[in-house]
Coordinates of C-alpha atoms in Angstrom, one line a residue:
X1339 CA 153.2 15.9 116.2
X1340 CA 155.5 19.0 116.7
X1341 CA 156.6 21.2 113.8
X1342 CA 159.6 22.6 114.0
X1343 CA 161.8 25.8 112.9
X1344 CA 165.0 23.7 112.9
X1345 CA 167.1 23.8 109.2
X1346 CA 164.0 24.2 107.3
X1347 CA 163.8 28.0 105.7
X1348 CA 160.2 28.4 105.7
X1349 CA 158.2 30.1 108.6
X1350 CA 155.9 27.5 111.4
X1351 CA 152.5 29.2 110.0
X1352 CA 154.2 28.6 106.6
X1353 CA 154.8 24.7 107.6
X1354 CA 151.2 24.3 109.4
X1355 CA 149.7 25.7 105.6
X1356 CA 152.3 23.2 103.8
X1357 CA 150.9 19.9 106.5
X1358 CA 147.3 20.6 105.5
X1359 CA 147.4 21.5 101.8
X1360 CA 149.1 17.8 101.5
X1361 CA 146.5 16.6 104.0
X1362 CA 144.0 18.1 101.5
X1363 CA 145.2 17.1 98.3
X1364 CA 146.1 13.6 99.7
X1365 CA 142.1 13.2 100.9
X1366 CA 143.0 12.9 104.3
X1367 CA 140.5 15.6 104.7
X1368 CA 137.8 14.9 101.9
X1369 CA 135.7 18.0 100.3
X1370 CA 133.1 19.3 102.2
X1371 CA 134.8 18.2 105.3
X1372 CA 135.2 20.5 108.0
X1373 CA 138.9 20.9 109.4
X1374 CA 139.7 20.0 112.6
X1375 CA 138.9 23.3 114.8
X1376 CA 141.9 26.6 115.6
X1377 CA 142.8 25.2 118.8
X1378 CA 142.4 21.0 117.8
X1379 CA 145.4 21.6 115.0
X1380 CA 147.5 24.4 117.2
X1381 CA 147.5 20.9 119.9
X1382 CA 148.2 18.7 117.3
X1383 CA 151.3 20.3 116.0
X1384 CA 152.0 21.8 119.0
X1385 CA 152.1 25.5 117.3
X1386 CA 149.9 28.7 118.6
X1387 CA 146.8 29.2 117.7
X1388 CA 147.7 32.8 115.6
X1389 CA 149.7 30.3 113.5
X1390 CA 147.4 27.7 112.4
X1391 CA 144.9 30.8 112.3
X1392 CA 147.6 32.1 109.5
X1393 CA 147.9 29.2 107.9
X1394 CA 143.6 28.7 107.8
X1395 CA 143.9 32.0 106.3
X1396 CA 146.3 31.0 103.4
X1397 CA 144.2 27.7 102.6
X1398 CA 141.0 30.6 102.3
X1399 CA 142.8 32.6 100.2
X1400 CA 144.0 29.9 97.8
X1401 CA 140.7 28.4 97.5
X1402 CA 141.3 24.9 99.0
X1403 CA 138.4 25.4 102.0
X1404 CA 135.3 28.0 102.5
X1405 CA 134.2 29.4 105.9
X1406 CA 131.2 28.8 107.5
X1407 CA 130.5 31.5 110.0
X1408 CA 130.2 30.4 113.0
X1409 CA 130.9 26.7 111.8
X1410 CA 134.7 26.8 110.6
X1411 CA 136.5 25.7 108.2
X1412 CA 135.5 23.2 104.9
X1413 CA 137.3 21.2 102.3
X1414 CA 135.8 22.9 98.7
X1415 CA 135.4 20.4 96.0
X1416 CA 138.1 20.9 92.7
X1417 CA 140.3 18.0 91.1
X1418 CA 143.1 17.6 92.9
X1419 CA 145.1 15.7 89.9
X1420 CA 145.3 19.6 88.7
X1421 CA 147.2 20.7 91.2
X1422 CA 150.9 20.7 91.6
X1423 CA 152.6 19.1 94.5
X1424 CA 154.1 21.0 96.9
X1425 CA 157.6 22.6 96.3
X1426 CA 158.0 21.3 93.2
X1427 CA 161.0 24.5 92.0
X1428 CA 162.2 25.2 88.4
X1429 CA 165.5 23.9 87.9
X1430 CA 167.5 25.5 85.5
X1431 CA 169.8 23.4 83.0
X1432 CA 173.6 24.0 84.0
X1433 CA 175.8 25.0 80.7
X1434 CA 173.9 26.4 77.9
X1435 CA 170.5 28.5 79.1
X1436 CA 167.5 28.1 76.8
X1437 CA 168.2 29.9 73.7
X1438 CA 166.3 33.5 73.3
X1439 CA 165.5 35.5 70.4
X1440 CA 168.4 37.9 69.7
X1441 CA 172.6 37.3 70.0
X1442 CA 173.3 33.3 70.3
X1443 CA 174.4 32.6 73.6
X1444 CA 177.9 32.7 74.1
X1445 CA 180.3 31.5 77.2
X1446 CA 181.7 33.9 79.0
X1447 CA 184.6 31.8 79.0
X1448 CA 185.1 31.6 75.8
X1449 CA 188.5 33.7 74.3
X1450 CA 188.0 35.4 71.1
X1451 CA 183.8 37.4 71.0
X1452 CA 183.8 39.6 68.0
X1453 CA 180.5 41.0 69.2
X1454 CA 178.5 43.7 67.2
X1455 CA 176.2 44.8 69.3
X1456 CA 177.5 45.4 73.1
X1457 CA 179.8 48.5 74.2
X1458 CA 183.2 47.0 75.9
X1459 CA 182.8 45.9 79.7
X1460 CA 184.6 48.6 80.8
X1461 CA 183.2 51.6 78.3
X1462 CA 180.4 52.4 80.4
X1463 CA 181.0 56.0 82.9
X1464 CA 180.4 54.0 86.0
X1465 CA 182.1 57.1 88.2
X1466 CA 179.7 59.8 86.8
X1467 CA 176.6 58.0 86.5
X1468 CA 176.8 56.7 90.2
X1469 CA 177.1 60.8 90.8
X1470 CA 174.1 61.8 88.6
X1471 CA 172.0 59.4 90.3
X1472 CA 172.7 60.1 93.7
X1473 CA 172.6 63.8 93.0
X1474 CA 169.4 62.9 91.7
X1475 CA 168.2 61.0 94.4
X1476 CA 169.1 63.0 97.1
X1477 CA 167.4 66.5 95.4
X1478 CA 164.0 67.5 95.2
X1479 CA 163.0 65.7 92.2
X1480 CA 164.0 62.7 93.7
X1481 CA 159.6 63.3 94.9
X1482 CA 158.7 62.3 91.1
X1483 CA 160.2 59.1 91.9
X1484 CA 156.8 58.2 93.3
X1485 CA 154.5 59.4 90.2
X1486 CA 153.8 58.2 86.9
X1487 CA 156.3 59.6 84.3
X1488 CA 155.4 61.5 81.1
X1489 CA 153.9 59.4 78.7
X1490 CA 156.0 60.4 76.3
X1491 CA 159.4 60.9 78.8
X1492 CA 160.7 63.3 80.8
X1493 CA 160.6 66.7 79.3
X1494 CA 163.9 67.9 79.8
X1495 CA 165.9 65.1 78.2
X1496 CA 163.6 65.4 75.5
X1497 CA 164.4 69.0 75.4
X1498 CA 168.2 68.1 75.2
X1499 CA 167.7 65.2 72.6
X1500 CA 165.9 67.7 70.3
X1501 CA 169.4 70.1 70.7
X1502 CA 171.8 67.0 70.5
X1503 CA 169.7 65.8 67.4
X1504 CA 170.1 69.2 65.8
X1505 CA 173.6 69.7 66.6
X1506 CA 174.8 65.7 65.3
X1507 CA 172.2 64.9 62.9
X1508 CA 170.6 68.1 61.4
X1509 CA 167.4 66.7 62.5
X1510 CA 165.1 69.6 63.4
X1511 CA 161.9 69.0 65.9
X1512 CA 160.4 70.5 68.6
X1513 CA 160.7 68.5 72.2
X1514 CA 157.0 68.0 71.6
X1515 CA 157.9 65.6 68.4
X1516 CA 160.3 63.7 70.5
X1517 CA 158.9 60.0 72.1
X1518 CA 161.6 58.6 75.2
X1519 CA 160.8 54.9 74.4
X1520 CA 162.6 52.1 76.1
X1521 CA 164.1 50.1 72.8
X1522 CA 163.6 49.4 68.9
X1523 CA 161.3 46.5 69.7
X1524 CA 159.0 48.5 72.2
X1525 CA 159.1 51.7 70.3
X1526 CA 158.1 50.1 67.0
X1527 CA 155.5 48.2 68.9
X1528 CA 154.0 51.4 69.9
X1529 CA 154.3 53.2 67.0
X1530 CA 152.3 50.4 64.9
X1531 CA 149.6 51.2 66.9
X1532 CA 149.2 54.3 64.7
X1533 CA 148.9 51.8 62.1
X1534 CA 146.3 49.4 60.8
X1535 CA 146.6 45.7 60.5
X1536 CA 143.9 45.5 57.8
X1537 CA 144.6 48.3 55.7
X1538 CA 148.5 49.4 56.0
X1539 CA 151.2 47.1 54.2
X1540 CA 155.1 47.4 56.1
X1541 CA 158.2 47.1 54.2
X1542 CA 161.1 46.7 55.4
X1543 CA 165.0 46.3 54.2
X1544 CA 166.2 42.5 53.8
X1545 CA 168.1 41.9 55.4
X1546 CA 167.3 43.8 58.5
X1547 CA 167.3 43.8 62.2
X1548 CA 165.8 41.0 63.1
X1549 CA 163.8 42.5 66.2
X1550 CA 162.6 45.2 63.7
X1551 CA 160.7 42.8 61.6
X1552 CA 159.6 40.6 64.9
X1553 CA 157.4 43.3 66.0
X1554 CA 156.5 44.0 62.8
X1555 CA 155.1 40.6 62.3
X1556 CA 153.9 40.1 66.1
X1557 CA 151.8 42.9 65.0
X1558 CA 150.0 40.8 61.9
X1559 CA 150.8 43.1 59.7
X1560 CA 151.3 42.0 55.9
X1561 CA 154.6 42.6 55.3
X1562 CA 157.0 43.5 52.0
X1563 CA 160.6 42.4 52.4
X1564 CA 162.9 44.9 50.3
X1565 CA 166.4 43.3 49.0
X1566 CA 169.4 45.6 49.5
X1567 CA 171.1 43.7 46.7
X1568 CA 171.0 46.9 44.4
X1569 CA 169.5 50.1 44.4
X1570 CA 167.5 48.5 41.5
X1571 CA 165.9 45.7 42.9
X1572 CA 165.3 48.0 46.3
X1573 CA 163.2 50.3 44.3
X1574 CA 161.7 47.9 42.0
X1575 CA 160.2 45.6 44.9
X1576 CA 159.5 49.1 46.9
X1577 CA 157.1 49.8 43.6
X1578 CA 155.2 46.7 44.0
X1579 CA 155.0 46.8 47.8
X1580 CA 151.7 48.9 48.3
X1581 CA 153.6 49.7 51.7
X1582 CA 151.7 52.6 53.9
X1583 CA 155.5 52.1 56.3
X1584 CA 158.9 51.6 55.3
X1585 CA 161.4 50.9 57.5
X1586 CA 165.3 51.3 56.3
X1587 CA 168.5 51.9 58.4
X1588 CA 169.9 54.6 55.6
X1589 CA 173.4 55.9 57.1
X1590 CA 174.8 52.2 57.7
X1591 CA 172.1 49.1 56.5
X1592 CA 172.1 46.8 59.4
X1593 CA 173.7 44.3 58.7
X1594 CA 175.3 44.5 55.2
X1595 CA 177.3 48.2 56.2
X1596 CA 176.6 49.9 53.3
X1597 CA 175.0 53.8 53.1
X1598 CA 172.2 54.3 51.2
X1599 CA 173.4 56.9 48.0
X1600 CA 171.8 60.5 48.2
X1601 CA 169.8 59.9 44.8
X1602 CA 168.2 56.9 46.4
X1603 CA 167.3 59.0 49.6
X1604 CA 165.4 61.7 47.4
X1605 CA 164.2 59.0 45.7
X1606 CA 162.9 57.0 48.9
X1607 CA 161.6 60.6 50.5
X1608 CA 159.6 61.2 47.0
X1609 CA 157.7 57.5 46.8
X1610 CA 156.9 58.3 50.3
X1611 CA 155.3 61.6 49.6
X1612 CA 153.7 60.1 46.6
X1613 CA 152.1 57.2 47.8
X1614 CA 151.0 59.4 51.5
X1615 CA 153.5 57.0 53.5
X1616 CA 156.3 57.1 56.1
X1617 CA 160.1 56.1 56.7
X1618 CA 161.1 54.6 59.8
X1619 CA 165.2 55.5 59.8
X1620 CA 166.7 53.9 62.5
X1621 CA 169.8 56.3 62.9
X1622 CA 171.3 53.0 65.0
X1623 CA 174.9 53.5 65.2
X1624 CA 175.4 57.0 63.6
X1625 CA 177.7 58.1 66.0
X1626 CA 180.6 55.8 64.9
X1627 CA 181.9 57.2 61.6
X1628 CA 185.9 57.0 60.9
X1629 CA 187.3 58.3 58.0
X1630 CA 184.7 60.8 57.1
X1631 CA 182.1 62.9 59.2
X1632 CA 178.8 61.3 59.7
X1633 CA 176.9 61.5 56.7
X1634 CA 173.5 63.7 57.1
X1635 CA 170.2 62.0 58.2
X1636 CA 167.3 61.2 56.0
X1637 CA 165.0 63.3 58.3
X1638 CA 167.4 66.7 57.4
X1639 CA 166.1 66.1 53.7
X1640 CA 162.7 65.2 54.4
X1641 CA 160.7 68.5 53.7
X1642 CA 156.9 66.5 53.6
X1643 CA 157.2 65.4 57.2
X1644 CA 157.5 61.8 56.2
X1645 CA 160.7 60.9 58.1
X1646 CA 159.9 58.9 61.5
X1647 CA 163.6 59.4 63.3
X1648 CA 164.5 56.8 65.9
X1649 CA 168.3 55.8 67.9
X1650 CA 168.8 54.8 71.2
X1651 CA 171.8 54.6 73.6
X1652 CA 172.4 50.9 73.4
X1653 CA 175.6 51.0 71.3
X1654 CA 176.9 53.9 73.0
X1655 CA 176.2 53.7 76.5
X1656 CA 174.5 50.5 77.5
X1657 CA 171.7 48.7 76.1
X1658 CA 170.7 47.6 79.8
X1659 CA 169.6 51.9 80.4
X1660 CA 166.4 50.5 77.5
X1661 CA 166.4 54.1 76.7
X1662 CA 165.7 55.2 72.8
X1663 CA 164.0 58.1 70.9
X1664 CA 161.5 58.2 68.2
X1665 CA 161.1 61.7 66.5
X1666 CA 157.3 61.5 65.0
X1667 CA 156.2 64.1 62.4
X1668 CA 153.5 67.0 63.6
X1669 CA 150.9 64.6 62.0
X1670 CA 151.7 61.5 63.6
X1671 CA 152.5 63.0 66.9
X1672 CA 149.0 64.4 66.9
X1673 CA 147.4 60.7 66.4
X1674 CA 150.4 58.9 68.5
X1675 CA 148.9 61.5 71.6
X1676 CA 145.3 60.7 70.8
X1677 CA 146.1 56.7 71.1
X1678 CA 148.9 56.1 73.6
X1679 CA 148.6 59.3 75.9
X1680 CA 146.8 56.5 78.5
X1681 CA 150.4 54.5 78.6
X1682 CA 152.9 55.4 80.9
X1683 CA 156.7 55.6 79.1
X1684 CA 157.8 52.4 79.2
X1685 CA 161.6 53.7 80.1
X1686 CA 162.9 54.3 83.9
X1687 CA 162.3 57.5 85.5
X1688 CA 165.9 57.2 87.0
X1689 CA 167.5 56.6 83.6
X1690 CA 165.8 59.6 82.2
X1691 CA 166.5 61.8 84.6
X1692 CA 170.5 60.8 85.1
X1693 CA 170.4 60.8 81.0
X1694 CA 169.5 64.9 81.6
X1695 CA 172.3 65.8 83.4
X1696 CA 174.4 63.6 81.4
X1697 CA 174.0 65.3 78.8
X1698 CA 173.0 68.3 80.1
X1699 CA 176.6 69.0 81.5
X1700 CA 178.8 67.5 78.7
X1701 CA 179.4 64.1 80.2
X1702 CA 177.5 62.7 77.0
X1703 CA 179.9 64.6 74.4
X1704 CA 183.2 63.8 76.2
X1705 CA 182.2 60.0 76.9
X1706 CA 181.3 59.7 72.6
X1707 CA 184.9 61.2 72.0
X1708 CA 186.6 59.0 74.4
X1709 CA 184.6 55.8 73.2
X1710 CA 184.9 56.9 69.2
X1711 CA 188.9 56.6 69.6
X1712 CA 188.5 53.8 71.0
X1713 CA 186.8 52.0 68.8
X1714 CA 188.7 53.5 66.0
X1715 CA 191.9 52.4 67.2
X1716 CA 189.8 49.0 67.3
X1717 CA 188.7 48.9 63.8
X1718 CA 191.9 49.8 62.4
X1719 CA 193.4 46.8 64.8
X1720 CA 190.6 44.7 63.1
X1721 CA 191.0 45.8 59.6
X1722 CA 194.9 45.3 59.7
X1723 CA 194.6 41.9 61.4
X1724 CA 192.5 40.8 58.3
X1725 CA 194.7 42.0 55.7
X1726 CA 197.4 40.4 57.5
X1727 CA 195.8 37.1 58.4
X1728 CA 193.7 36.2 54.9
X1729 CA 195.8 38.0 52.5
X1730 CA 192.8 39.3 50.6
X1731 CA 190.8 36.0 51.4
X1732 CA 188.1 37.7 53.1
X1733 CA 186.1 40.5 51.8
X1734 CA 184.9 42.8 54.2
X1735 CA 182.5 45.7 53.8
X1736 CA 181.2 48.3 55.5
X1737 CA 184.5 49.3 57.1
X1738 CA 184.1 53.1 57.3
X1739 CA 181.7 53.1 60.0
X1740 CA 179.6 51.2 62.9
X1741 CA 180.3 48.2 65.0
X1742 CA 180.8 45.5 62.8
X1743 CA 181.8 44.9 59.0
X1744 CA 180.7 42.5 57.0
X1745 CA 183.0 39.6 56.2
X1746 CA 182.5 37.2 53.3
X1747 CA 185.1 34.1 52.9
X1748 CA 185.8 33.2 49.2
X1749 CA 185.3 29.9 48.0
X1750 CA 183.8 29.2 50.8
X1751 CA 179.9 27.5 50.5
X1752 CA 178.9 27.2 54.1
X1753 CA 178.9 30.1 56.7
X1754 CA 177.1 27.8 59.5
X1755 CA 180.8 25.3 58.7
X1756 CA 182.3 28.6 59.5
X1757 CA 181.0 29.6 62.5
X1758 CA 181.2 26.1 63.7
X1759 CA 184.9 25.9 63.3
X1760 CA 185.4 29.1 65.0
X1761 CA 183.8 28.0 67.6
X1762 CA 185.3 25.3 68.1
X1763 CA 188.9 27.1 68.3
X1764 CA 187.6 29.5 70.9
X1765 CA 186.6 32.3 68.7
X1766 CA 182.9 33.7 67.9
X1767 CA 181.7 34.8 64.7
X1768 CA 178.1 35.9 64.0
X1769 CA 175.9 34.6 61.8
X1770 CA 173.5 36.2 59.0
X1771 CA 171.3 34.3 57.7
X1772 CA 168.9 35.5 60.5
X1773 CA 168.3 38.5 59.0
X1774 CA 166.8 37.5 56.2
X1775 CA 163.0 37.0 55.6
X1776 CA 164.9 33.8 53.4
X1777 CA 167.9 32.3 55.5
X1778 CA 168.5 30.7 52.2
X1779 CA 168.8 33.7 50.1
X1780 CA 171.8 34.5 52.5
X1781 CA 175.4 34.9 51.3
X1782 CA 177.4 32.2 51.3
X1783 CA 180.6 32.2 53.4
X1784 CA 179.3 35.4 55.2
X1785 CA 179.6 36.2 58.7
X1786 CA 179.6 39.9 60.9
X1787 CA 182.7 40.7 62.5
X1788 CA 182.4 42.7 65.3
X1789 CA 184.9 44.8 67.8
X1790 CA 182.7 46.9 70.3
X1791 CA 183.2 44.2 73.4
X1792 CA 186.6 42.7 72.6
X1793 CA 189.5 44.3 73.3
X1794 CA 191.7 46.1 71.3
X1795 CA 195.1 43.4 71.8
X1796 CA 192.6 40.1 71.8
X1797 CA 191.9 41.5 68.2
X1798 CA 195.0 40.2 66.4
X1799 CA 195.4 36.8 68.0
X1800 CA 191.2 36.0 67.9
X1801 CA 192.1 37.3 63.7
X1802 CA 194.9 34.4 63.9
X1803 CA 193.3 32.1 65.3
X1804 CA 190.2 32.1 62.9
X1805 CA 193.1 31.5 60.4
X1806 CA 194.2 28.8 62.0
X1807 CA 190.4 27.3 62.0
X1808 CA 189.5 27.7 58.6
X1809 CA 192.9 26.6 56.7
X1810 CA 194.2 24.3 58.5

């Protein structure tokens, strides 16, 4: 018998390995039997002895055979039925991939996608980013690519973030209080290491960002949902919760879009101080305000060190950068250093360095101004198109900020029917029931309309197609 490279992509040693492995699994070489010598196998297969020796070493490494000094190789005794056949590979299904946690799968060919999370495809500053990345990689600092990053994140970047947060959000902090993470889920997972699932209950807005709730539940904490239907219900739920950590999105509640009133902010801070609790303020899209200046952050009102501030670059640059940042109160920062200093920073070193230069050289402010202007036009186009197409039948809230609006169609009793009818017409709008602890409590006829991804010129025809799909 002769092996051949022929059309096979496998090397001769791999083919030899496959030949021997198959014979072992088929009991041609039963357990405890000695394999033919290297020379015999080489002659049988018409290959070199080195090729056979490499195959035997691979079988030895994987536990199919054992080596006996000055004697040869012997087949191990194991359950051969438990070993899958060689070459059995995973073959993905055609069409829609398996459903993942997060936004529903959207066919790239869908004409109108009112996505609320992904930035516009052409918005990323590719040329500037490429130049900065090349500058980093061809500079002396590139030697750091082979070292473990500071566990709290690149210090220069943390200094720039502290400056930016003070200028833009009135968040007063030292760079040492800033911790770089790789997203809200990862950051929450690490933050929760500072609390005890046995002793500490965690409260969160209901509805809220599903990935935040999943991180809390995944760490086995007892939870307490806080209804955002009214301030009264929110604080009634909060008083009953006995929570030690509360997750909120006060500047632009996700997904309903409302802004927490100043009186409620002050009351929440007073509650935290009185109950020795902390508040996670997720300021996920505060850069996008269209009619007024950004409202001050909750952190800016905090005089007792109760607010943990977090945001990211996912909405403004790219979700695939995987860079978020958390500002911890001094007491929690000490606890974080004690427990988390052994873990490397999860964010890419190169992305952190490029992002530092992007901020320090002024590219960030210029990019943000352009992107805010673009989304201001898209927001206006969305509101005008909805008004013209639905004549007041579509209620919109959260229209002054963010990259999405909360929409509710008057007289509709099923959001799912709306979404399915839209999809059949080539339009994607997004459900809200997944953001509730109990999907049955979601508002009938409610859904999310985003404008972050869709092109400006596609907004009006997309809304008109929605109208036609729902009012045929």
